[in-house]
Every structure is written in structure tokens, then in C-alpha cells.
mmCIF file of C-alpha atoms in Angstrom:
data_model
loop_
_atom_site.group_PDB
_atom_site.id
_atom_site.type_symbol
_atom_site.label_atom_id
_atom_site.label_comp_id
_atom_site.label_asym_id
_atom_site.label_seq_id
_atom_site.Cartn_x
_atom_site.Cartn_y
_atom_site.Cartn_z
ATOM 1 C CA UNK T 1 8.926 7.593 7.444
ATOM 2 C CA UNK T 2 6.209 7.117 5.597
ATOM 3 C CA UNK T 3 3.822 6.290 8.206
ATOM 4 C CA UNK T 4 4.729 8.992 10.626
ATOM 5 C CA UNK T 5 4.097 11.602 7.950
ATOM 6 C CA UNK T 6 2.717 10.435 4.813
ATOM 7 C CA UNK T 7 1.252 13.580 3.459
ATOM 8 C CA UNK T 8 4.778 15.097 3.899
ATOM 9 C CA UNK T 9 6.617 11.946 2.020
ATOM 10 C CA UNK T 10 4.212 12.237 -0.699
ATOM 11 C CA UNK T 11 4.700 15.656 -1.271
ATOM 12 C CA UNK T 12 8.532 15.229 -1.128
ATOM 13 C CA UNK T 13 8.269 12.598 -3.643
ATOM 14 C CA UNK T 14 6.138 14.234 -5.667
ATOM 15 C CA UNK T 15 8.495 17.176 -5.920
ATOM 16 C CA UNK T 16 11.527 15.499 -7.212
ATOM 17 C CA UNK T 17 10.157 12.545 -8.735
ATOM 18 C CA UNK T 18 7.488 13.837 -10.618
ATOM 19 C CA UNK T 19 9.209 12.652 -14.634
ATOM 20 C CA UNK T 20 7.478 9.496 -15.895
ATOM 21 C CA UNK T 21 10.838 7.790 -16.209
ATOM 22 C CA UNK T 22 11.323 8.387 -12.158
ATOM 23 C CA UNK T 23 7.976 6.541 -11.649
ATOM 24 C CA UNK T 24 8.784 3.442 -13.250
ATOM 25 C CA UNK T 25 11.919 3.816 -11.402
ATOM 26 C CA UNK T 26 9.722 4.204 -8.458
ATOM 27 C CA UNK T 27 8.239 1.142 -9.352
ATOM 28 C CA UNK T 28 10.850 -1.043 -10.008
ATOM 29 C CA UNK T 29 11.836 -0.783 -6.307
ATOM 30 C CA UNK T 30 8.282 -1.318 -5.379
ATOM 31 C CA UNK T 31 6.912 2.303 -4.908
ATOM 32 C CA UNK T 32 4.021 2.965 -7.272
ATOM 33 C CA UNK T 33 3.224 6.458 -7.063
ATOM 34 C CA UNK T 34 -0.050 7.866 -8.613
ATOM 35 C CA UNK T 35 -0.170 4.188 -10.251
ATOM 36 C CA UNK T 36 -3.181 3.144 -12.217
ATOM 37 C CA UNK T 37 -1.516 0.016 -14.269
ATOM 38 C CA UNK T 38 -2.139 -3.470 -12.854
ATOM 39 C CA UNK T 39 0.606 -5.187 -10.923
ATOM 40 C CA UNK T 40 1.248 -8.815 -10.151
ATOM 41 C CA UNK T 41 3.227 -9.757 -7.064
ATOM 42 C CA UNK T 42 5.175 -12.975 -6.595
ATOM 43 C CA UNK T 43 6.746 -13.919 -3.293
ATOM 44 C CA UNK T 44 9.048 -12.040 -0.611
ATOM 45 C CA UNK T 45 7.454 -8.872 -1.820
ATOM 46 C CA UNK T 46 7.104 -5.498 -0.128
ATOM 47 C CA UNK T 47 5.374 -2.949 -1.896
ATOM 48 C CA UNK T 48 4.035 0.643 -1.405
ATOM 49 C CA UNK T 49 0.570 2.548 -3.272
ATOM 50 C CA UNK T 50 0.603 5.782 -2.629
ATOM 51 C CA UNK T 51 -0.734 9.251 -3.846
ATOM 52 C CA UNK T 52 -3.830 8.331 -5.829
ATOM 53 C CA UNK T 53 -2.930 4.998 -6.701
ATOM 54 C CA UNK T 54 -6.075 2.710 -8.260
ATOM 55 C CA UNK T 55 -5.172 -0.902 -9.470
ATOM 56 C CA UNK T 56 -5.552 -4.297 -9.377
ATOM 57 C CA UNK T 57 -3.460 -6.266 -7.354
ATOM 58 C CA UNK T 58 -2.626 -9.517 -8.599
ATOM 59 C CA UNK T 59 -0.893 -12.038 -5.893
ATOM 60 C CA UNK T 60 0.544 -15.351 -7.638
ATOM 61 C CA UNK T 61 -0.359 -18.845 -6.388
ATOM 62 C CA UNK T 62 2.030 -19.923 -3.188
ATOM 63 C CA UNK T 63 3.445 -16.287 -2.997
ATOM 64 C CA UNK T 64 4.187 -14.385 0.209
ATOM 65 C CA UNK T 65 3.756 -10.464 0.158
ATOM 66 C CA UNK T 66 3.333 -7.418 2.015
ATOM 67 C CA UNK T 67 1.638 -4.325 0.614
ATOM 68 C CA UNK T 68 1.135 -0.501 2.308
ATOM 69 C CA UNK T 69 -1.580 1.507 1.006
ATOM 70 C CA UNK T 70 -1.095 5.135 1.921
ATOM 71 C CA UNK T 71 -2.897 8.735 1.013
ATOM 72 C CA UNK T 72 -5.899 7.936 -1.176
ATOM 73 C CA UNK T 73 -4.524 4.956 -2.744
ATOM 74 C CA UNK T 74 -7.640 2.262 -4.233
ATOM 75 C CA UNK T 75 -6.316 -1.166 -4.441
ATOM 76 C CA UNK T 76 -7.989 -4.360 -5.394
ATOM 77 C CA UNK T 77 -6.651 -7.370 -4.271
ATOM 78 C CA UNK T 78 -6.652 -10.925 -5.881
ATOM 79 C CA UNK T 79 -4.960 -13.153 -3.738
ATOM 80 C CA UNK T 80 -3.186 -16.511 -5.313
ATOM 81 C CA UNK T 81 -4.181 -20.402 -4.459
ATOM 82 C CA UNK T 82 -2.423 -20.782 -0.849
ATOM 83 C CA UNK T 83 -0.703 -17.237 -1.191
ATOM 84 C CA UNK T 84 -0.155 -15.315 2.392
ATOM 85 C CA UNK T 85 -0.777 -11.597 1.814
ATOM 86 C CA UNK T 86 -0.123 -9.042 4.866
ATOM 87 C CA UNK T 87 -1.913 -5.725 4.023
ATOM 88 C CA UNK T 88 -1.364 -2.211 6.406
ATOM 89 C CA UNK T 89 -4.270 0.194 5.436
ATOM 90 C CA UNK T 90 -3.492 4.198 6.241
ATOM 91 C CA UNK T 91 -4.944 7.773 5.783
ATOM 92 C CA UNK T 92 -7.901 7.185 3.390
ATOM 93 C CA UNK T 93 -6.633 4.484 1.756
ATOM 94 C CA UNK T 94 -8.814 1.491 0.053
ATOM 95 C CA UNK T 95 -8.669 -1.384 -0.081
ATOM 96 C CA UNK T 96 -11.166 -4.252 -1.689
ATOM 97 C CA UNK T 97 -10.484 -8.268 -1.421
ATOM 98 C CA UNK T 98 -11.834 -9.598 -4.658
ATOM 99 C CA UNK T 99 -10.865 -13.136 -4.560
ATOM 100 C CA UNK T 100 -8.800 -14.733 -1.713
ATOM 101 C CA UNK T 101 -7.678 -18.474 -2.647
ATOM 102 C CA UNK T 102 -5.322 -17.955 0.286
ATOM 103 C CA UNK T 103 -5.087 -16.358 3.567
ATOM 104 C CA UNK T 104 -5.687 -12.277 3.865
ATOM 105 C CA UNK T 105 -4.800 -10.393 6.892
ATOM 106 C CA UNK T 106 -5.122 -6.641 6.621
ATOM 107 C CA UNK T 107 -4.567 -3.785 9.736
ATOM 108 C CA UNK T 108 -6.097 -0.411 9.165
ATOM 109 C CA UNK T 109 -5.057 2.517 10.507
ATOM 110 C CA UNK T 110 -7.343 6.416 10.110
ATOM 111 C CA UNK T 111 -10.057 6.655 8.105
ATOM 112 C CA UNK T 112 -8.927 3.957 5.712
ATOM 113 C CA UNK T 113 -11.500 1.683 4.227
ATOM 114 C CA UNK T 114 -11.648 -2.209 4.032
ATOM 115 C CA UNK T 115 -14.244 -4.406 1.490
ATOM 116 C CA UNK T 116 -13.611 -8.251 1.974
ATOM 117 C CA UNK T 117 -16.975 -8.791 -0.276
ATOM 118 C CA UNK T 118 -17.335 -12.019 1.127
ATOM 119 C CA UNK T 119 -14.377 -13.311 1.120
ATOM 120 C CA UNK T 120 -12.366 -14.538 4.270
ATOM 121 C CA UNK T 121 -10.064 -12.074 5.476
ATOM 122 C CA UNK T 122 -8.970 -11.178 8.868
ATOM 123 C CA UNK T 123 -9.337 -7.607 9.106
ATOM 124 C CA UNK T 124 -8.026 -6.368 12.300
ATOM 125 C CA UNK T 125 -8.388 -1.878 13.009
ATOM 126 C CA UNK T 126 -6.154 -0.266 14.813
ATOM 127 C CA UNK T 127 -5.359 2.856 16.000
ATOM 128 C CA UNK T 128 -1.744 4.637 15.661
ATOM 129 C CA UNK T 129 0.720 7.345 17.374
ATOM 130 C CA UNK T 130 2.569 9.613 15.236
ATOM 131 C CA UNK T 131 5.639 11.158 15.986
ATOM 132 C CA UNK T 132 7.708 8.206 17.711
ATOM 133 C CA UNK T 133 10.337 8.272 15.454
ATOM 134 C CA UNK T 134 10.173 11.449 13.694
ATOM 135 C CA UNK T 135 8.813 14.541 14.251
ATOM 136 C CA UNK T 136 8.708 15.829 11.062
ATOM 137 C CA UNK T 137 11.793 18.607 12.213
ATOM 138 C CA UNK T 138 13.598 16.966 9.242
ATOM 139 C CA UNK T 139 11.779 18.080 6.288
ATOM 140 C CA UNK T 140 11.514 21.923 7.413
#
């Protein structure tokens, strides 16, 4: 849902979860809302930085992970000694590599912005259709 209407999803969230106890809920299922602590990410991970997100990123050696970046979200990424990290870039989301020991593919999507500085990553952009699954009827 989140990708077909994340302004709408963030203001939903924002609405009811908006107590600091429902963010680190939030977080503890991987959605960090408006998050501006450091997080370290170990394998078979999917997490989501939305809102106005700005962190450090820390993937662990040999560790698999996926992370969305949505809204205005400013991640830095460290990626681990032989980790694999998927990133998916939207709205005006960004994103900067800072070390990759590993290998770094990222997709982005609308205006969002990608900074390997220097470091190998695959950075593929890609354009994107709204509305194919929901048409945001749902939330009216």
C-alpha cells in the first residue's frame, strides 16, 4: 500500500500512531517512522524509513536485507563484509552508500536521490504506475 500511496499511508500512520511507545512498536516490526536513531540490520530483514526518517544504516557482515525508503526519508548505508543489501528508493527519499564491503543494488523510483560516493553499487532508476492495486477509494 505503501507504494501506491505513500503520502496517504504516512498520514494514516501518523494519525493513530503518533505516541512514542507506538513508534518503537513501529519499529520492532521494522517500520521506523520519523526515525533519527541508528539501526543495525542482520539477515532476512525487511525494513521500512519513512516520514522524515535520517539514520545510519548499519548492515552486519554475511547478512541479507531489504530496505524501502519512502517520503523524505535520509538513510546512510554501511553495508557488512559479503552482506547482499536490496534497496527501493521512492518520493524524495535519500539515500547515501557509505561503505559497501558487499554487494549494493538499489532501484529508484520519483524524485528520489542516490549517492554511491565511490563505492560499487548497482543503481538501477526506474519509473512506476500508481494505482494498480489500489486506488486510494479505501482511505476516503
Amino acid at each position: 500500500y505503501w507504494v501506491e500511496h505513500s503520502e496517504g499511508a504516512l498520514a494514516i500512520v501518523r494519525k493513530y500512531f503518533n505516541l512514542d511507545t507506538d513508534l518503537d512498536k513501529l519499529a520492532s516490526c521494522n517500520l521506523f517512522l520519523d526515525h533519527t536513531q541508528d539501526v543495525e540490520l542482520d539477515s532476512d530483514t525487511a525494513v521500512f524509513f519513512v516520514g522524515n526518517s535520517n539514520c545510519t544504516v548499519r548492515v552486519k557482515d554475511w547478512a541479507t536485507v531489504k530496505v524501502y525508503c519512502f517520503n523524505n526519508a535520509n538513510i546512510r548505508i554501511e553495508c557488512g563484509i559479503n552482506s547482499y543489501v536490496n534497496i527501493e528508493t521512492y518520493d524524495h527519499a535519500q539515500v547515501s552508500i557509505l561503505s559497501n564491503k558487499g554487494k549494493c543494488k538499489v532501484y529508484a523510483y520519483d524524485k528520489s536521490q542516490i549517492e554511491d560516493n565511490g563505492n560499487t553499487a548497482s543503481i538501477d532508476r526506474k519509473g512506476i504506475t500508481r494505482g494498480s492495486v489500489f486506488n486510494g477509494e479505501e482511505v476516503k
